[in-house]
mmCIF file of C-alpha atoms in Angstrom:
data_model
loop_
_atom_site.group_PDB
_atom_site.id
_atom_site.type_symbol
_atom_site.label_atom_id
_atom_site.label_comp_id
_atom_site.label_asym_id
_atom_site.label_seq_id
_atom_site.Cartn_x
_atom_site.Cartn_y
_atom_site.Cartn_z
ATOM 1 C CA GLN M 1 -45.029 -39.436 -61.430
ATOM 2 C CA ALA M 2 -42.896 -36.445 -61.184
ATOM 3 C CA ALA M 3 -39.660 -36.789 -62.914
ATOM 4 C CA GLU M 4 -36.740 -36.162 -60.765
ATOM 5 C CA THR M 5 -34.508 -33.530 -62.089
ATOM 6 C CA PRO M 6 -30.963 -33.769 -61.033
ATOM 7 C CA VAL M 7 -29.828 -30.996 -58.761
ATOM 8 C CA THR M 8 -26.670 -29.372 -59.955
ATOM 9 C CA PRO M 9 -24.711 -27.261 -57.595
ATOM 10 C CA SER M 10 -24.487 -23.686 -58.631
ATOM 11 C CA VAL M 11 -21.075 -22.574 -59.552
ATOM 12 C CA VAL M 12 -19.853 -19.332 -58.116
ATOM 13 C CA SER M 13 -17.293 -17.718 -60.228
ATOM 14 C CA ALA M 14 -14.364 -16.545 -58.259
ATOM 15 C CA SER M 15 -12.668 -13.940 -60.255
ATOM 16 C CA PRO M 16 -9.455 -12.494 -58.908
ATOM 17 C CA PRO M 17 -9.845 -9.174 -57.091
ATOM 18 C CA GLU M 18 -9.329 -6.149 -59.178
ATOM 19 C CA GLU M 19 -5.942 -4.628 -58.720
ATOM 20 C CA LYS M 20 -5.838 -0.938 -58.116
ATOM 21 C CA PRO M 21 -3.311 0.973 -60.096
ATOM 22 C CA ALA M 22 -0.375 2.082 -57.994
ATOM 23 C CA GLU M 23 -0.893 5.586 -56.745
ATOM 24 C CA THR M 24 1.719 8.007 -57.791
ATOM 25 C CA PRO M 25 2.580 10.663 -55.287
ATOM 26 C CA ALA M 26 1.155 14.044 -56.097
ATOM 27 C CA PRO M 27 3.745 16.527 -57.166
ATOM 28 C CA ALA M 28 4.829 18.784 -54.361
ATOM 29 C CA VAL M 29 2.956 22.019 -54.596
ATOM 30 C CA PRO M 30 4.688 24.867 -52.864
ATOM 31 C CA GLU M 31 2.473 26.328 -50.175
ATOM 32 C CA PRO M 32 1.625 29.933 -50.637
ATOM 33 C CA ALA M 33 3.496 32.182 -48.289
ATOM 34 C CA ALA M 34 1.541 32.591 -45.097
ATOM 35 C CA ALA M 35 -0.371 35.773 -45.207
ATOM 36 C CA ALA M 36 1.224 38.097 -42.744
ATOM 37 C CA THR M 37 -1.251 38.685 -39.958
ATOM 38 C CA PRO M 38 -1.296 42.263 -38.957
ATOM 39 C CA GLU M 39 -0.227 43.070 -35.436
ATOM 40 C CA PRO M 40 -3.221 43.698 -33.209
ATOM 41 C CA SER M 41 -3.888 47.327 -32.537
ATOM 42 C CA PRO M 42 -3.410 48.738 -29.042
ATOM 43 C CA GLU M 43 -7.193 48.914 -28.726
ATOM 44 C CA GLU M 44 -7.475 45.224 -29.608
ATOM 45 C CA LEU M 45 -4.778 44.321 -27.078
ATOM 46 C CA ALA M 46 -6.568 46.344 -24.397
ATOM 47 C CA ARG M 47 -9.851 44.622 -25.240
ATOM 48 C CA ARG M 48 -8.217 41.180 -24.997
ATOM 49 C CA LYS M 49 -6.688 42.086 -21.638
ATOM 50 C CA GLN M 50 -10.068 43.270 -20.334
ATOM 51 C CA LEU M 51 -11.690 40.006 -21.455
ATOM 52 C CA ALA M 52 -8.956 37.928 -19.802
ATOM 53 C CA ASP M 53 -9.318 39.919 -16.571
ATOM 54 C CA LEU M 54 -13.104 39.521 -16.628
ATOM 55 C CA ALA M 55 -12.777 35.776 -17.218
ATOM 56 C CA ALA M 56 -10.333 35.499 -14.294
ATOM 57 C CA LEU M 57 -12.694 37.418 -12.009
ATOM 58 C CA LEU M 58 -15.626 35.227 -12.994
ATOM 59 C CA LEU M 59 -13.606 32.054 -12.476
ATOM 60 C CA ASN M 60 -12.486 33.349 -9.088
ATOM 61 C CA ASN M 61 -16.096 33.967 -8.081
ATOM 62 C CA ARG M 62 -17.131 30.554 -9.378
ATOM 63 C CA SER M 63 -14.326 28.976 -7.352
ATOM 64 C CA ALA M 64 -15.829 30.537 -4.214
ATOM 65 C CA CYS M 65 -19.129 28.835 -5.054
ATOM 66 C CA HIS M 66 -17.397 25.499 -5.657
ATOM 67 C CA LEU M 67 -15.573 25.808 -2.334
ATOM 68 C CA ARG M 68 -18.774 26.606 -0.475
ATOM 69 C CA LEU M 69 -20.604 23.682 -2.109
ATOM 70 C CA GLY M 70 -17.779 21.245 -1.358
ATOM 71 C CA HIS M 71 -16.764 20.773 -4.992
ATOM 72 C CA PHE M 72 -13.078 20.921 -4.149
ATOM 73 C CA GLU M 73 -11.641 19.513 -7.396
ATOM 74 C CA GLU M 74 -13.567 22.120 -9.412
ATOM 75 C CA CYS M 75 -12.431 24.841 -7.027
ATOM 76 C CA VAL M 76 -8.795 23.827 -7.532
ATOM 77 C CA ALA M 77 -9.259 23.791 -11.314
ATOM 78 C CA ASP M 78 -10.844 27.260 -11.393
ATOM 79 C CA THR M 79 -8.353 28.883 -9.036
ATOM 80 C CA THR M 80 -5.445 27.344 -10.930
ATOM 81 C CA ARG M 81 -6.774 28.899 -14.146
ATOM 82 C CA VAL M 82 -7.133 32.244 -12.359
ATOM 83 C CA LEU M 83 -3.549 32.072 -11.103
ATOM 84 C CA ALA M 84 -2.348 31.240 -14.633
ATOM 85 C CA THR M 85 -3.848 34.470 -15.972
ATOM 86 C CA ALA M 86 -1.406 37.319 -16.510
ATOM 87 C CA GLY M 87 -1.755 39.823 -13.706
ATOM 88 C CA PHE M 88 -3.430 37.305 -11.385
ATOM 89 C CA GLU M 89 -0.393 35.143 -10.547
ATOM 90 C CA ARG M 90 -0.415 36.256 -6.901
ATOM 91 C CA ASN M 91 -4.164 36.737 -6.459
ATOM 92 C CA VAL M 92 -4.639 36.217 -2.737
ATOM 93 C CA LYS M 93 -8.300 35.230 -2.916
ATOM 94 C CA ALA M 94 -7.539 32.509 -5.453
ATOM 95 C CA LEU M 95 -4.541 31.293 -3.434
ATOM 96 C CA ASP M 96 -6.608 31.182 -0.234
ATOM 97 C CA ARG M 97 -9.491 29.315 -1.881
ATOM 98 C CA ARG M 98 -7.169 26.839 -3.538
ATOM 99 C CA ALA M 99 -5.359 26.267 -0.219
ATOM 100 C CA GLN M 100 -8.667 25.513 1.496
ATOM 101 C CA ALA M 101 -9.674 23.131 -1.297
ATOM 102 C CA TYR M 102 -6.296 21.377 -1.227
ATOM 103 C CA GLN M 103 -6.580 21.011 2.535
ATOM 104 C CA ALA M 104 -10.048 19.478 2.186
ATOM 105 C CA LEU M 105 -8.697 17.071 -0.455
ATOM 106 C CA GLY M 106 -5.879 16.001 1.878
ATOM 107 C CA LYS M 107 -3.128 17.555 -0.237
ATOM 108 C CA GLN M 108 -1.223 19.141 2.627
ATOM 109 C CA ASP M 109 1.932 19.989 0.645
ATOM 110 C CA GLN M 110 0.036 22.077 -1.890
ATOM 111 C CA ALA M 111 -2.172 23.675 0.775
ATOM 112 C CA LEU M 112 0.886 24.642 2.793
ATOM 113 C CA ALA M 113 2.554 26.237 -0.246
ATOM 114 C CA ASP M 114 -0.559 28.278 -1.040
ATOM 115 C CA TYR M 115 -1.060 29.418 2.569
ATOM 116 C CA LYS M 116 2.585 30.506 2.707
ATOM 117 C CA ALA M 117 2.053 32.481 -0.515
ATOM 118 C CA VAL M 118 -0.970 34.189 1.077
ATOM 119 C CA VAL M 119 1.130 35.226 4.086
ATOM 120 C CA GLU M 120 4.028 36.382 1.880
ATOM 121 C CA ALA M 121 1.650 38.498 -0.204
ATOM 122 C CA GLY M 122 0.834 40.550 2.883
ATOM 123 C CA GLU M 123 -2.915 40.059 2.720
ATOM 124 C CA SER M 124 -4.819 43.030 4.103
ATOM 125 C CA ASP M 125 -7.975 41.044 4.955
ATOM 126 C CA PRO M 126 -7.490 40.086 8.629
ATOM 127 C CA GLU M 127 -9.709 36.996 8.412
ATOM 128 C CA ARG M 128 -7.854 35.585 5.418
ATOM 129 C CA ARG M 129 -4.465 36.430 6.936
ATOM 130 C CA ALA M 130 -5.412 34.801 10.265
ATOM 131 C CA ARG M 131 -6.729 31.678 8.498
ATOM 132 C CA ALA M 132 -3.454 31.315 6.598
ATOM 133 C CA ARG M 133 -1.265 31.933 9.654
ATOM 134 C CA ASN M 134 -3.293 29.512 11.776
ATOM 135 C CA ALA M 135 -3.260 26.808 9.106
ATOM 136 C CA ILE M 136 0.491 26.807 8.505
ATOM 137 C CA PRO M 137 1.826 25.243 11.776
ATOM 138 C CA PRO M 138 -0.514 22.214 11.801
ATOM 139 C CA LEU M 139 0.063 21.656 8.091
ATOM 140 C CA GLU M 140 3.823 21.803 8.586
ATOM 141 C CA ALA M 141 3.512 19.214 11.366
ATOM 142 C CA GLN M 142 1.304 16.958 9.194
ATOM 143 C CA VAL M 143 3.676 17.240 6.232
ATOM 144 C CA ALA M 144 6.713 16.502 8.420
ATOM 145 C CA ALA M 145 4.979 13.501 10.024
ATOM 146 C CA ARG M 146 3.956 12.133 6.610
ATOM 147 C CA HIS M 147 7.497 12.576 5.270
ATOM 148 C CA GLU M 148 8.862 10.760 8.329
ATOM 149 C CA ARG M 149 6.401 7.874 7.819
ATOM 150 C CA GLU M 150 7.337 7.644 4.150
ATOM 151 C CA LYS M 151 11.043 7.672 5.039
ATOM 152 C CA GLU M 152 10.576 4.896 7.614
ATOM 153 C CA GLU M 153 8.554 2.858 5.133
ATOM 154 C CA LEU M 154 11.229 3.262 2.466
ATOM 155 C CA LEU M 155 14.021 2.342 4.887
ATOM 156 C CA GLY M 156 12.014 -0.732 5.955
ATOM 157 C CA LYS M 157 11.658 -1.848 2.346
ATOM 158 C CA LEU M 158 15.365 -1.280 1.711
ATOM 159 C CA LYS M 159 16.227 -3.275 4.852
ATOM 160 C CA ASP M 160 13.987 -6.132 3.699
ATOM 161 C CA LEU M 161 15.712 -6.106 0.316
ATOM 162 C CA GLY M 162 19.140 -6.090 1.975
ATOM 163 C CA ASN M 163 18.172 -8.958 4.279
ATOM 164 C CA THR M 164 16.882 -10.920 1.294
ATOM 165 C CA LEU M 165 20.180 -10.515 -0.538
ATOM 166 C CA LEU M 166 22.379 -11.056 2.530
ATOM 167 C CA GLY M 167 20.266 -14.011 3.640
ATOM 168 C CA LYS M 168 21.579 -15.982 0.675
ATOM 169 C CA ILE M 169 25.034 -15.949 2.246
ATOM 170 C CA GLY M 170 23.843 -16.407 5.824
ATOM 171 C CA LEU M 171 23.979 -12.776 6.972
ATOM 172 C CA SER M 172 21.493 -10.102 7.937
ATOM 173 C CA LEU M 173 21.584 -6.340 8.147
ATOM 174 C CA ASP M 174 21.152 -6.815 11.884
ATOM 175 C CA ASN M 175 24.783 -8.018 11.862
ATOM 176 C CA PHE M 176 25.903 -4.511 10.909
ATOM 177 C CA LYS M 177 25.644 -1.608 13.357
ATOM 178 C CA MET M 178 26.051 2.041 12.413
ATOM 179 C CA GLN M 179 27.487 4.383 14.993
ATOM 180 C CA LYS M 180 27.612 8.130 14.533
ATOM 181 C CA ASP M 181 30.698 9.980 15.681
ATOM 182 C CA PRO M 182 29.417 13.008 17.643
ATOM 183 C CA ASN M 183 32.561 15.018 16.908
ATOM 184 C CA THR M 184 32.658 14.689 13.122
ATOM 185 C CA GLY M 185 29.116 13.605 12.321
ATOM 186 C CA SER M 186 30.404 10.698 10.231
ATOM 187 C CA TYR M 187 29.224 7.113 10.604
ATOM 188 C CA SER M 188 31.202 3.951 11.187
ATOM 189 C CA ILE M 189 29.843 0.518 10.394
ATOM 190 C CA ASN M 190 30.724 -2.378 12.707
ATOM 191 C CA PHE M 191 30.143 -6.045 12.006
ATOM 192 C CA GLN M 192 28.702 -8.117 14.846
ATOM 193 C CA LYS M 193 27.922 -11.795 14.741
#
């Protein structure tokens, strides 16, 4: 017979975690004086300007490709970068392309602003000038109609809020009538039950 040996549970020693010595802050080391960077030479400045102009021209050309392919967000991004480049702030091609992209994206306010900038710049390209002049009146009408809808919606919400508050005391905004005085242009409010 096999002798049974008693099973003793193994004891795991739980020693307390080692404490790390408190870190002392490093003494403040004075930073060496920043090495004075020499001013760029006129040749270096001219080279940087040429590179910035080349980048703006390439972005402008790429924006034309994006516009043609229907990538309107990318077109807006590229033309915005072009217009942010010094010397290209009023670039008519970039403004025209961005206006077309904004119009395609349904951003009439921005498209209208860019088309107006194209007209103000006195564009010499007759096609671009005609496109801008023809686009402005319908965009103005769309923007005005949208603003009117938004105003009516806001007034409706305010009226609902007023009726909610006045309803607690048994009144409604329909009890109050505004009448405009044609002579002075001021309004008078009359209560009607």
